[in-house]
Coordinates of N, CA and C in Angstrom, one line a residue:
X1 N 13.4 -26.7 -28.7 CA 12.3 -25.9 -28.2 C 11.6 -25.1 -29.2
X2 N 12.7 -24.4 -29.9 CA 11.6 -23.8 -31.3 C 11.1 -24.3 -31.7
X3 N 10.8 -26.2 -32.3 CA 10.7 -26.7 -33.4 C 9.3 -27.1 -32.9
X4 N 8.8 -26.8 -31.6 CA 7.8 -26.8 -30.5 C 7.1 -25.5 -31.0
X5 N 7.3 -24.7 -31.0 CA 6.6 -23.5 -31.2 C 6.3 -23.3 -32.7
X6 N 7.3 -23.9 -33.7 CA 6.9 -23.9 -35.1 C 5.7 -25.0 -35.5
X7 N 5.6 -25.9 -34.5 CA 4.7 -26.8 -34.6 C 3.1 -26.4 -34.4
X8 N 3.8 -25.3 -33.5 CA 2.3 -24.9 -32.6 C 1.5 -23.8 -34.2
X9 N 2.6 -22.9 -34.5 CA 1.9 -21.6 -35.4 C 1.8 -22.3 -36.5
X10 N 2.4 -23.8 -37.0 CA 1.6 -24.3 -38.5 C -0.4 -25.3 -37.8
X11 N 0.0 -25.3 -36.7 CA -1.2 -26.2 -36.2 C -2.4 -24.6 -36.2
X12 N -1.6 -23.6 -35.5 CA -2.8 -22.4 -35.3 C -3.2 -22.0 -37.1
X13 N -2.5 -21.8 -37.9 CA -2.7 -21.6 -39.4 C -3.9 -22.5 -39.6
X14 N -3.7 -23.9 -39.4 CA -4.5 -25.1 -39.9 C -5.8 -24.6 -39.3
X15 N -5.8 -24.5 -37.9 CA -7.3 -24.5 -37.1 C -7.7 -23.2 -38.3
X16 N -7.0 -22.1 -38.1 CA -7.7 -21.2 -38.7 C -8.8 -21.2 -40.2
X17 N -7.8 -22.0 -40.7 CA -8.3 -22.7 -42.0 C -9.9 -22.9 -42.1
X18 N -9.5 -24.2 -40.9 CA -10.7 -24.5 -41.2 C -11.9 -24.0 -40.7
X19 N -11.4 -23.1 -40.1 CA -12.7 -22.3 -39.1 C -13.5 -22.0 -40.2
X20 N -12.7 -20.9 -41.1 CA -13.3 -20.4 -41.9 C -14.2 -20.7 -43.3
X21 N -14.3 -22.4 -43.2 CA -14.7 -23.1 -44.0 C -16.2 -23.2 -43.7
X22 N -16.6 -23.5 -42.4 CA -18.0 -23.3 -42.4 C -18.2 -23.2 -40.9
X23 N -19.7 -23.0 -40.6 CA -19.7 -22.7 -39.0 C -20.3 -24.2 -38.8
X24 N -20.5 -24.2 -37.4 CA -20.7 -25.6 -36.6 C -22.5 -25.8 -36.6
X25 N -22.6 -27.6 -36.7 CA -23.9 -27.9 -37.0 C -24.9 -27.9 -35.7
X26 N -24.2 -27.6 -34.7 CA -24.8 -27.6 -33.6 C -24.1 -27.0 -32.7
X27 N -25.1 -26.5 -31.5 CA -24.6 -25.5 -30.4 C -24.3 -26.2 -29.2
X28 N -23.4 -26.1 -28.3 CA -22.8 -26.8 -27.0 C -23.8 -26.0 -26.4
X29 N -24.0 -26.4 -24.9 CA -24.4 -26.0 -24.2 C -23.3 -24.7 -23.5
X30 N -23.9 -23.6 -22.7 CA -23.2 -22.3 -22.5 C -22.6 -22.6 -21.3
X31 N -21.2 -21.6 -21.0 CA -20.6 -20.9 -22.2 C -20.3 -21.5 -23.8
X32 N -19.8 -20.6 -24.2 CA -19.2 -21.4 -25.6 C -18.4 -20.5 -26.4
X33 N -17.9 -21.0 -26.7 CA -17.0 -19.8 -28.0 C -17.4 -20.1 -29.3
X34 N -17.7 -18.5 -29.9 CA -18.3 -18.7 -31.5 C -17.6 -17.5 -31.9
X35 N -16.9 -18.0 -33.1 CA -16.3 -17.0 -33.9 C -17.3 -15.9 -34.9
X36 N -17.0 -15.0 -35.5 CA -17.7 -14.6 -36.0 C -18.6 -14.6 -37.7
X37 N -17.8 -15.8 -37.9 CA -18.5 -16.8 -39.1 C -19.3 -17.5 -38.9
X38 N -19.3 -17.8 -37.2 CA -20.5 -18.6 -36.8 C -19.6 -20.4 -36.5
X39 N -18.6 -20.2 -36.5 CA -18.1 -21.5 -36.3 C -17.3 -21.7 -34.8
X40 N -16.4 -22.4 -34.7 CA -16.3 -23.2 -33.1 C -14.9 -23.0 -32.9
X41 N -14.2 -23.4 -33.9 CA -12.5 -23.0 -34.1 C -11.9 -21.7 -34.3
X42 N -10.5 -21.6 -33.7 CA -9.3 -20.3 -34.1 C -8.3 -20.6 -33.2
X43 N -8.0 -19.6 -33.0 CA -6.4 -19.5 -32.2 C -6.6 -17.9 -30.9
X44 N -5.9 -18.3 -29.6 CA -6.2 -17.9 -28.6 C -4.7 -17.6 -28.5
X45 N -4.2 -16.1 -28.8 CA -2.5 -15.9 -28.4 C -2.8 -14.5 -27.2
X46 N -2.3 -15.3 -26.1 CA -2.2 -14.5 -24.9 C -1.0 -13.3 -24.5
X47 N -0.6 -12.4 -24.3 CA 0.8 -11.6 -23.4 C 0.3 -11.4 -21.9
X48 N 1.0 -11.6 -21.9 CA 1.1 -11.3 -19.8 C 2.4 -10.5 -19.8
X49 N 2.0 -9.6 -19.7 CA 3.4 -8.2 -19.8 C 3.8 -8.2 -18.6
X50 N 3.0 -8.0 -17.2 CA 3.2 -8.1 -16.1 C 3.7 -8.9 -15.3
X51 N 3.8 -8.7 -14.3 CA 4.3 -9.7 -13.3 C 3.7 -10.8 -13.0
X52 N 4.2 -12.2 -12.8 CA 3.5 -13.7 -13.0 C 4.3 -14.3 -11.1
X53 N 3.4 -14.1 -10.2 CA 3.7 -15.3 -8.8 C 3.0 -16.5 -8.8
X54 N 3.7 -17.3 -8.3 CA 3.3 -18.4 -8.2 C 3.4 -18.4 -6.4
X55 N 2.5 -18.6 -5.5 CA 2.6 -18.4 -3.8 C 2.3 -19.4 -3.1
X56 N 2.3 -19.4 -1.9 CA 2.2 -20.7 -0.9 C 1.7 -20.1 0.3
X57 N 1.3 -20.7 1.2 CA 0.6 -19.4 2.5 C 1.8 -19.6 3.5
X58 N 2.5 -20.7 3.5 CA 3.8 -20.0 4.2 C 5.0 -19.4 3.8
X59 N 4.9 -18.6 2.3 CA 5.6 -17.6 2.1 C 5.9 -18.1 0.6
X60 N 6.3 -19.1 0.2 CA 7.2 -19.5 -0.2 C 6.7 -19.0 -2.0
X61 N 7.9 -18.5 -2.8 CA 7.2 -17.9 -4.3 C 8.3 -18.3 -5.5
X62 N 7.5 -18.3 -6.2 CA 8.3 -18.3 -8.0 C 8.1 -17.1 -8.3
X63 N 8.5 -16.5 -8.9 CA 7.8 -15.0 -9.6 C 8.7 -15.1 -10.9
X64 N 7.8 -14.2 -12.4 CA 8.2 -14.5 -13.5 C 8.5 -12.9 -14.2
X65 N 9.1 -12.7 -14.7 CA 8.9 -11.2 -15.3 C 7.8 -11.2 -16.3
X66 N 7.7 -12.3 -17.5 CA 6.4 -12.2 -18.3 C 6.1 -13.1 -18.5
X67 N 5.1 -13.3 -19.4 CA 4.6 -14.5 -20.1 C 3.8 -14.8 -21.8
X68 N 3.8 -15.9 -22.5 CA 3.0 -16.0 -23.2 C 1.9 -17.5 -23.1
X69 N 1.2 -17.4 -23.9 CA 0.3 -18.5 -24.1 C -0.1 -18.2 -25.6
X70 N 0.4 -19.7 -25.9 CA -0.2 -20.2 -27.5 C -1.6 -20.7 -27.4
X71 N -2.8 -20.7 -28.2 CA -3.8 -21.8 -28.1 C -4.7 -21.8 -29.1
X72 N -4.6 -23.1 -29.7 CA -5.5 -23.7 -30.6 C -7.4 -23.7 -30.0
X73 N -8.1 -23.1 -30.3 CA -9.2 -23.4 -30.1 C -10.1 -24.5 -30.6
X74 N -10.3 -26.1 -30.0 CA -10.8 -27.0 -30.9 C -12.5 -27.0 -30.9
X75 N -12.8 -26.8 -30.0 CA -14.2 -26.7 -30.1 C -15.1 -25.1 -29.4
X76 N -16.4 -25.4 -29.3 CA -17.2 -24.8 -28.4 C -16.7 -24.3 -27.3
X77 N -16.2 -25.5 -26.0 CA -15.4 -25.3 -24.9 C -14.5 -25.8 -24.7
X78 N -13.4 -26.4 -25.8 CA -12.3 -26.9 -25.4 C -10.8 -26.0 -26.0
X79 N -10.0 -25.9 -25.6 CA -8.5 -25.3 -26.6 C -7.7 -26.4 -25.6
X80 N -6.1 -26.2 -26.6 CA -5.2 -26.8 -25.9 C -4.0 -25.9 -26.0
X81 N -3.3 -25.3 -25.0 CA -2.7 -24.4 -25.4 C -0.9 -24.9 -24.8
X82 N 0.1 -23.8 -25.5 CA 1.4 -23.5 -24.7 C 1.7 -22.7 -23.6
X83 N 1.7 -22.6 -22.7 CA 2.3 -21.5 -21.8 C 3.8 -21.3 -21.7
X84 N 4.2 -20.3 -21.5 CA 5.8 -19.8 -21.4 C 5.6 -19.0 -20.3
X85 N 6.6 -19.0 -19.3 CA 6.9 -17.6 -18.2 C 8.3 -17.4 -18.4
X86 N 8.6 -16.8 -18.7 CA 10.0 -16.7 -18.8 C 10.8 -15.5 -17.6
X87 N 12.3 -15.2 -17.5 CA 12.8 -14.7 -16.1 C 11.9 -15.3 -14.7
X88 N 12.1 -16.4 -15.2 CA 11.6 -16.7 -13.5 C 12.7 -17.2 -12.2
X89 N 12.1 -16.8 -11.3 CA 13.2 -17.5 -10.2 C 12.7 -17.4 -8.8
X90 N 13.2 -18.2 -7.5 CA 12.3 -18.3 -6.4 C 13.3 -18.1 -5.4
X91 N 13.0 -17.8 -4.4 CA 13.9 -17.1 -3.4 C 14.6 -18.5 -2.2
X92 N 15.6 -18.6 -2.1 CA 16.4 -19.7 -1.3 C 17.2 -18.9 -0.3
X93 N 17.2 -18.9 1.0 CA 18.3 -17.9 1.8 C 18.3 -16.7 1.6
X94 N 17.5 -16.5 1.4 CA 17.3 -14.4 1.2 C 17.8 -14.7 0.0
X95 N 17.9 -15.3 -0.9 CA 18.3 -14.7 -2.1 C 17.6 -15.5 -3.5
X96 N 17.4 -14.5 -4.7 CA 16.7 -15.1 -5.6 C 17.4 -16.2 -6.3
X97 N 16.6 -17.1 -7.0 CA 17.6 -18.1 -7.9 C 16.8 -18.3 -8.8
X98 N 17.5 -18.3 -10.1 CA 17.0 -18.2 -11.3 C 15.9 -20.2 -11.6
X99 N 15.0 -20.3 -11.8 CA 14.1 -21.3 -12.2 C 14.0 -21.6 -13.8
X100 N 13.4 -23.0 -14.0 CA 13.5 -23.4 -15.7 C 13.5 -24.4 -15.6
X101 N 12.8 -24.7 -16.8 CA 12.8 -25.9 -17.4 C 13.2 -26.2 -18.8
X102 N 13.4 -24.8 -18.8 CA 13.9 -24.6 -20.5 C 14.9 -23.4 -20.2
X103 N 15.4 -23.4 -21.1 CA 16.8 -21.9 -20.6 C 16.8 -21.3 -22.3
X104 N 17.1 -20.1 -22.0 CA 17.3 -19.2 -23.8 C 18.1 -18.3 -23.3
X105 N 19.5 -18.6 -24.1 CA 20.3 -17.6 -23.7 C 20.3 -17.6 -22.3
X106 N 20.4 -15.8 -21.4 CA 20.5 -15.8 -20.1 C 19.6 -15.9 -19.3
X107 N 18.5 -15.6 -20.0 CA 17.1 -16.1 -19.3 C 16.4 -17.4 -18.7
X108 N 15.6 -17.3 -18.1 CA 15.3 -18.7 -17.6 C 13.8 -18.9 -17.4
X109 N 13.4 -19.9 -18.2 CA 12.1 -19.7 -18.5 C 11.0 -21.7 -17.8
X110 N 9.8 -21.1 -17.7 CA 8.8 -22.1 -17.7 C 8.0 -22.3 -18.4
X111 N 7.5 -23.7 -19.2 CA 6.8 -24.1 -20.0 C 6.3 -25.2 -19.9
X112 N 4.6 -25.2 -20.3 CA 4.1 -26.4 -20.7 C 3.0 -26.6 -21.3
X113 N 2.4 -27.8 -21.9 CA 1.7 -27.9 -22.5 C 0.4 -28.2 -21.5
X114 N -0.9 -27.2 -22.0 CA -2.0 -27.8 -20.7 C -3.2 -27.8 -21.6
X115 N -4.8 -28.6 -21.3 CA -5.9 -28.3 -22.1 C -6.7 -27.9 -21.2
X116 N -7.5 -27.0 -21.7 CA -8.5 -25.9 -21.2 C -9.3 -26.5 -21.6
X117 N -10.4 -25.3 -20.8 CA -12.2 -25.6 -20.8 C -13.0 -24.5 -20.4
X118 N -14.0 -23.6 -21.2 CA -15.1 -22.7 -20.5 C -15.4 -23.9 -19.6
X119 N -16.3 -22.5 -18.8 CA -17.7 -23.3 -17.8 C -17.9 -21.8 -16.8
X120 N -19.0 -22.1 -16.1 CA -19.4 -21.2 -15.5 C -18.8 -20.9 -13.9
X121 N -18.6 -19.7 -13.7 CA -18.0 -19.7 -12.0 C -19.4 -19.1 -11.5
X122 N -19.6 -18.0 -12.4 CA -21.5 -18.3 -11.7 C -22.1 -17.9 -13.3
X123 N -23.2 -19.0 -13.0 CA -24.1 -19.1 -14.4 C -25.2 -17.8 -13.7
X124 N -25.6 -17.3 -13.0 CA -26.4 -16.5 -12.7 C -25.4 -15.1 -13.3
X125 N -24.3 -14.9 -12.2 CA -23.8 -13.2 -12.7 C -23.4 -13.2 -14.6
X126 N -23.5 -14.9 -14.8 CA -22.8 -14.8 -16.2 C -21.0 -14.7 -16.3
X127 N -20.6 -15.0 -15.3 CA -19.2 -15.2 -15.2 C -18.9 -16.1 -15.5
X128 N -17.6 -16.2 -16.7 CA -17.0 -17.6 -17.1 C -15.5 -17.6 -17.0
X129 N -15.5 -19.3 -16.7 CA -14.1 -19.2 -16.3 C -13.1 -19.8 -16.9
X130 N -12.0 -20.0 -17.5 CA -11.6 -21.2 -18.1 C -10.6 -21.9 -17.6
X131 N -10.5 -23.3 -17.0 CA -10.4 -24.4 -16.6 C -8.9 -24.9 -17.2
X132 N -7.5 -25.2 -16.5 CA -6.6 -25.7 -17.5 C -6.2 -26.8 -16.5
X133 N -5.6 -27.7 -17.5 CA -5.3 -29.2 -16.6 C -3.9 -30.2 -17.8
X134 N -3.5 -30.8 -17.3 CA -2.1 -31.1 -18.4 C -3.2 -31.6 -19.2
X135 N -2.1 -31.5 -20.4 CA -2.9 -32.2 -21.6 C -3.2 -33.3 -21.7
X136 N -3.2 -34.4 -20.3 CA -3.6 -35.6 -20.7 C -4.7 -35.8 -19.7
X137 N -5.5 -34.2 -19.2 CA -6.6 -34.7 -18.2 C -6.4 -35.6 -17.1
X138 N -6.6 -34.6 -15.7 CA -6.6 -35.3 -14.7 C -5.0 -35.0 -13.7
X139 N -4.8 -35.5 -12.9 CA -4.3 -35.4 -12.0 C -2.8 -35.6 -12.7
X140 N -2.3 -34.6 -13.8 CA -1.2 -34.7 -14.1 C -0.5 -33.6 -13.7
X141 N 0.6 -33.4 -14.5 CA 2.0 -31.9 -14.4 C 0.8 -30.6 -15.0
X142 N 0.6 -30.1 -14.5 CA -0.2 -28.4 -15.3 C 1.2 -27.2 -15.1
X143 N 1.7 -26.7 -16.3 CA 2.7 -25.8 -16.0 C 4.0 -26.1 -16.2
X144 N 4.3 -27.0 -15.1 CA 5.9 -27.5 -15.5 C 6.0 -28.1 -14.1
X145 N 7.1 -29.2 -15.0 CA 7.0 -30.6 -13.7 C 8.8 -30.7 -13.4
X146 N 9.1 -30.6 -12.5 CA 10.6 -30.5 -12.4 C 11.4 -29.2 -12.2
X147 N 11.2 -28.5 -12.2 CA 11.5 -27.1 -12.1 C 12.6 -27.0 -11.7
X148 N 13.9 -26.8 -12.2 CA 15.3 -26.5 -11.1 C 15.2 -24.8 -10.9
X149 N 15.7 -24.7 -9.4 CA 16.1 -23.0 -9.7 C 17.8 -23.6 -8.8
X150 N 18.8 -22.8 -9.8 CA 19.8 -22.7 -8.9 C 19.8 -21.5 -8.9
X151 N 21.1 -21.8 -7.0 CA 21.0 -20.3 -6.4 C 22.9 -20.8 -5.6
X152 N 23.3 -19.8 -4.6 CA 24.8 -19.9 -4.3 C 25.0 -20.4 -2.9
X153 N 25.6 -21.2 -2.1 CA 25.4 -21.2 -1.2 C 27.1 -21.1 -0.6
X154 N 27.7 -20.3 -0.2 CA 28.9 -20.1 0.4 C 29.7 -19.9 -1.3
X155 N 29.5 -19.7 -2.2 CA 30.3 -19.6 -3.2 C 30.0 -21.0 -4.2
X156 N 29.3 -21.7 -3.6 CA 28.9 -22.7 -4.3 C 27.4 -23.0 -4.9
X157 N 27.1 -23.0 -6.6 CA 26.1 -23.3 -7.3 C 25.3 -24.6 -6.6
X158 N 24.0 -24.1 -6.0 CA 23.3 -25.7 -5.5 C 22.4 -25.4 -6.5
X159 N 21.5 -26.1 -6.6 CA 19.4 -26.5 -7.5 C 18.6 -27.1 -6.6
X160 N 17.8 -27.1 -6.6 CA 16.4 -27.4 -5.6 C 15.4 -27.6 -7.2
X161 N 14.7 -28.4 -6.8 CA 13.4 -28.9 -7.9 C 12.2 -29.1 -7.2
X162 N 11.0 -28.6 -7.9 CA 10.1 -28.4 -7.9 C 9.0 -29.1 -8.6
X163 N 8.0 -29.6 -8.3 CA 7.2 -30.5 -9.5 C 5.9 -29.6 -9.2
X164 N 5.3 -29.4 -9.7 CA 3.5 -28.8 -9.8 C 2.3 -29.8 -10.3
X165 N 1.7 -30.0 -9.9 CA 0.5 -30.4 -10.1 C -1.0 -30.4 -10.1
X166 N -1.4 -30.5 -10.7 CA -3.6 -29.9 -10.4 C -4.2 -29.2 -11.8
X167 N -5.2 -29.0 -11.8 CA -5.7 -28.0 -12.2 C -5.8 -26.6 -11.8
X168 N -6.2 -25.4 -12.5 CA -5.9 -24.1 -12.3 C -7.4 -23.5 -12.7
X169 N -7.6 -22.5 -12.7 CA -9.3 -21.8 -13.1 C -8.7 -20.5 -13.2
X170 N -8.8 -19.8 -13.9 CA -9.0 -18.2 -14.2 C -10.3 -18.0 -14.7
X171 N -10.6 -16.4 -15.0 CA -11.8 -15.7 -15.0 C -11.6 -15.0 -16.5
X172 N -12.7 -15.3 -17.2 CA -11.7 -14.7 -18.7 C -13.4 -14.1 -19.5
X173 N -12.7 -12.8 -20.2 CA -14.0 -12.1 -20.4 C -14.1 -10.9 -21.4
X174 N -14.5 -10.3 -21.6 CA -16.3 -9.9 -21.6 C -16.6 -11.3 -22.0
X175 N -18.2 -11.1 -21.8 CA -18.8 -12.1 -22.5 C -19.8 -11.7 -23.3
X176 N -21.0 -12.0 -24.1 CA -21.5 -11.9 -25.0 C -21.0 -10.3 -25.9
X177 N -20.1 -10.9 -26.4 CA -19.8 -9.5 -26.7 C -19.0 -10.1 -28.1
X178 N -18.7 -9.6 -29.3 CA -18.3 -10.3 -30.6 C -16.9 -8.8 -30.1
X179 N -16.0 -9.9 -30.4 CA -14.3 -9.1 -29.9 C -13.1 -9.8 -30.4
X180 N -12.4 -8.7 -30.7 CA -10.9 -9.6 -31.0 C -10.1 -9.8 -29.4
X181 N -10.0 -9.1 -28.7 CA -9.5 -9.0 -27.4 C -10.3 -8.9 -26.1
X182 N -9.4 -10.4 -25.1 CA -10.3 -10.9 -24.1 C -9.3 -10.5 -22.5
X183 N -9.5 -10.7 -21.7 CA -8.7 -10.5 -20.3 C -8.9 -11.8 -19.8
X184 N -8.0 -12.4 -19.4 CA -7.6 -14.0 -18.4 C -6.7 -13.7 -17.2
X185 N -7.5 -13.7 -16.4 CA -6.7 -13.3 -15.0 C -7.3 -14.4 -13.8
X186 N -6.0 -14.5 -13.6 CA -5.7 -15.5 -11.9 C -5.4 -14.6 -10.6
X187 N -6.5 -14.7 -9.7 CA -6.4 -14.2 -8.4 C -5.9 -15.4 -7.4
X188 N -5.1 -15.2 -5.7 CA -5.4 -15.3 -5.1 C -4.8 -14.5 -3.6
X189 N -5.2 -15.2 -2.9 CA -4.9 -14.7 -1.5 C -3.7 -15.7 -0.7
X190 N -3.0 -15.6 -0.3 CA -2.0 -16.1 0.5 C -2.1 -17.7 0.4
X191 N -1.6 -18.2 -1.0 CA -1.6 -19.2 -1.4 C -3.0 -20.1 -1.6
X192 N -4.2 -18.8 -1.8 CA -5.0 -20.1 -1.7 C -5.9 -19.3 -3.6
X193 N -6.2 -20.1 -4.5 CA -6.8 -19.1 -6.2 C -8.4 -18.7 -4.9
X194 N -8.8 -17.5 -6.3 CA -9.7 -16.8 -5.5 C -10.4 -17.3 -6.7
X195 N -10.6 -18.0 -7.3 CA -11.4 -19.4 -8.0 C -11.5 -20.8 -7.6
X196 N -12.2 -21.1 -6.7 CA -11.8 -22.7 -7.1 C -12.4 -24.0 -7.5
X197 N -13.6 -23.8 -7.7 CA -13.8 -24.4 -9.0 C -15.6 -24.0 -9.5
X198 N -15.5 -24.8 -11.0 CA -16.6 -24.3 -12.1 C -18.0 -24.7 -11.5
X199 N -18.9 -24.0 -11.8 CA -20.2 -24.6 -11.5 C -20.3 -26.0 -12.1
X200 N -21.5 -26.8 -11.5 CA -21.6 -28.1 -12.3 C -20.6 -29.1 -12.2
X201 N -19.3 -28.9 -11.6 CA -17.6 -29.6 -12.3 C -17.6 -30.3 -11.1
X202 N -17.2 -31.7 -10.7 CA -17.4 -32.2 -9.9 C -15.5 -31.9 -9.6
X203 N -14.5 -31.2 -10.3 CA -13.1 -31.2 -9.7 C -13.4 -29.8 -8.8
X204 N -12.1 -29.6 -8.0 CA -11.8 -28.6 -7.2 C -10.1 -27.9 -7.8
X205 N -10.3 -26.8 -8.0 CA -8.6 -26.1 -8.2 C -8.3 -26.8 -7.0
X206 N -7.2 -27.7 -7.9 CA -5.9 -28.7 -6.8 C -4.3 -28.4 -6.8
X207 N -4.1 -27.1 -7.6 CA -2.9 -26.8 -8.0 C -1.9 -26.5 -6.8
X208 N -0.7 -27.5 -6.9 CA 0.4 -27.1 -6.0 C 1.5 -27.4 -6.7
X209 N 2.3 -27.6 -5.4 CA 3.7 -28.2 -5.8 C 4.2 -28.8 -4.7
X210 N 5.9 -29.2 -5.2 CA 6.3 -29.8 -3.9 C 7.8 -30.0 -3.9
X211 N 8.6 -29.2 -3.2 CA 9.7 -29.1 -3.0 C 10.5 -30.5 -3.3
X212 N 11.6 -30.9 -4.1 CA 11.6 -32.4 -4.2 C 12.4 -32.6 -2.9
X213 N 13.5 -31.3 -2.3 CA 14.5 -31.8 -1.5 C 13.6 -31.8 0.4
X214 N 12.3 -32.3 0.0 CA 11.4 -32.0 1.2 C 10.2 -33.5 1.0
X215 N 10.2 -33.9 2.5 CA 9.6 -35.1 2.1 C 7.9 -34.7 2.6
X216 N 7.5 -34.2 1.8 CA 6.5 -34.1 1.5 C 5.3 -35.0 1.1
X217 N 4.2 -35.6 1.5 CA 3.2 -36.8 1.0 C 2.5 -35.9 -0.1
X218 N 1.7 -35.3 0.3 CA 1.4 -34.1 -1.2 C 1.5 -32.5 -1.4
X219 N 1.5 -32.2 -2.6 CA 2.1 -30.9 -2.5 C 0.8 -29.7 -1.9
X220 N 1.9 -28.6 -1.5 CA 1.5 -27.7 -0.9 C 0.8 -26.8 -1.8
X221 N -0.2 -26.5 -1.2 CA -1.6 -25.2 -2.2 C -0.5 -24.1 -2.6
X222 N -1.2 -23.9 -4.0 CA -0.1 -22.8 -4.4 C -0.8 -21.7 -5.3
X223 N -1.1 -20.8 -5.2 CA -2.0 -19.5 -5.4 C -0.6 -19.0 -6.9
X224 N -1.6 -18.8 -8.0 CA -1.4 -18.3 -8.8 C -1.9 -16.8 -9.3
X225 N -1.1 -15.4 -9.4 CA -1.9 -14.4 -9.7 C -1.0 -14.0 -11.2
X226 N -1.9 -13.4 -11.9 CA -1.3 -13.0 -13.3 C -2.3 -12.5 -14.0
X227 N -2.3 -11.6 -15.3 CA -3.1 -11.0 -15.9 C -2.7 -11.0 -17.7
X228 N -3.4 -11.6 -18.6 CA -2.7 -11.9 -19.9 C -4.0 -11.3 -20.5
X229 N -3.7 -10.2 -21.6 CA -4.6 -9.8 -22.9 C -4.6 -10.7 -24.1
X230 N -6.0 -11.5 -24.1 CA -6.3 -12.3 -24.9 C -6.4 -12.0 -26.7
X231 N -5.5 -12.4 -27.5 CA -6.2 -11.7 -28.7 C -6.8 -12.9 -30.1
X232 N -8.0 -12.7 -30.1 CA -9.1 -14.2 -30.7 C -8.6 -13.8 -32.3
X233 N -8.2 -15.0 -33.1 CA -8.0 -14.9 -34.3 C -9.3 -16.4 -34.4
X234 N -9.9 -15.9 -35.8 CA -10.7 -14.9 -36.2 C -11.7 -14.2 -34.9
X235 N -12.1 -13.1 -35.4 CA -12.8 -12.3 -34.1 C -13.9 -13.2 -33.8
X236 N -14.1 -13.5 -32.4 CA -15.3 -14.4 -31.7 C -16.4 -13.7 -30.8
X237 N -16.6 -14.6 -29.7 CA -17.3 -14.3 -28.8 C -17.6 -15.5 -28.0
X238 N -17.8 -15.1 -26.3 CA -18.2 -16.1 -25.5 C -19.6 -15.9 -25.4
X239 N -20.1 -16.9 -25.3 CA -21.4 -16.5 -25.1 C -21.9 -17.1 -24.0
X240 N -22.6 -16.5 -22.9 CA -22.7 -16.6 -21.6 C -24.5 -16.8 -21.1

């Protein structure tokens, strides 16, 4: 799993590189991200200090102690980033059970690789939002696919697994504004994002999951809230 994250900070080095080599010969259409050399590339390193749920409208939750996010910025409006949640766990019989798909030491953590996108939630107020979906586009794992949480049941260790799926949209900001530090935050209401989808974007936030020990045909809506302080290497700006 390190050799994953050493992969990611010699890839963010590289982007950086070449940001700084020259700026871009042409402008995407808005939003867009421009650094402050005037070019398209850098690195997007997120914290989410706070508390990370994952929800369902009939009750059902993951909750995380924190989080990070790695991300490569490749263009105008595209990055491809890492996410981590780590202490996570979901409640079985009144009681919490530790979740993961990766484990460190006694912690227990979620990770995955997903690719983003600006675009507008309204091109009038100037609100932009960014868009994340597995890295292979489309109706894949966003987050983490398989999820065990074990928990105890009479003195005995059981697991239950979890798979997620969809796209996700957060609200991520200031905008026209040249900054090293941005705000990416996911709302919702009783399992349902208080985003759900980009202007123009013919998809809809489809994110759920689905209990594997539940025969379920497709997974249940699942409301993501979290709040992570964005910090732009080299300093940028969205432009709105």
């Amino acid at each position: 799993m390190r050799s994953k994250w050493r992969m990611m900070a010699v890839a963010l080095a590289a982007v950086c590189t070449v940001g700084a080599l020259g700026a871009v010969s042409a402008s995407a259409a808005l939003p867009e991200y421009v650094s402050k050399s005037g070019g398209s590339t850098g690195t997007m390193s997120t914290s989410i200090p706070g508390k990370i749920t994952m929800s369902t409208a009939s009750g059902e939750k993951i909750r995380c102690k924190y989080g990070t996010m790695l991300a490569l910025i490749e263009g105008p409006k595209t990055l491809r980033a890492l996410f981590r949640f780590e202490g996570c766990e979901a409640e079985f019989f009144g009681e919490w059970a530790s979740c993961h798909n990766y484990v460190k030491g006694s912690e227990s953590g979620i990770e995955a690789e997903v690719a983003g996108r600006l675009g507008y939630i309204s091109k009038t107020a100037k609100t932009v939002g960014l868009e994340f979906e597995g890295k292979g586009g489309g109706e894949v794992p966003v987050f983490a696919s398989h999820i065990e949480c074990h928990y105890k049941i009479a003195g005995k260790v059981e697991f239950n697994e979890v798979s997620m799926t969809g796209d996700l949209i957060g609200k991520i900001g200031p905008v026209n504004t040249m900054t090293k530090k941005l705000t990416l935050e996911f709302r919702e209401t009783k399992g349902v994002q208080e985003i759900g989808s980009l202007e123009g974007s013919p998809f809809k936030d489809s994110f759920g999951w689905k209990w594997e020990s539940r025969e379920t045909f497709r997974p249940e809506p699942v409301g993501v809230e979290l709040t992570g302080t964005v910090t732009l290497e080299p300093e940028g700006e969205i432009k709105a």
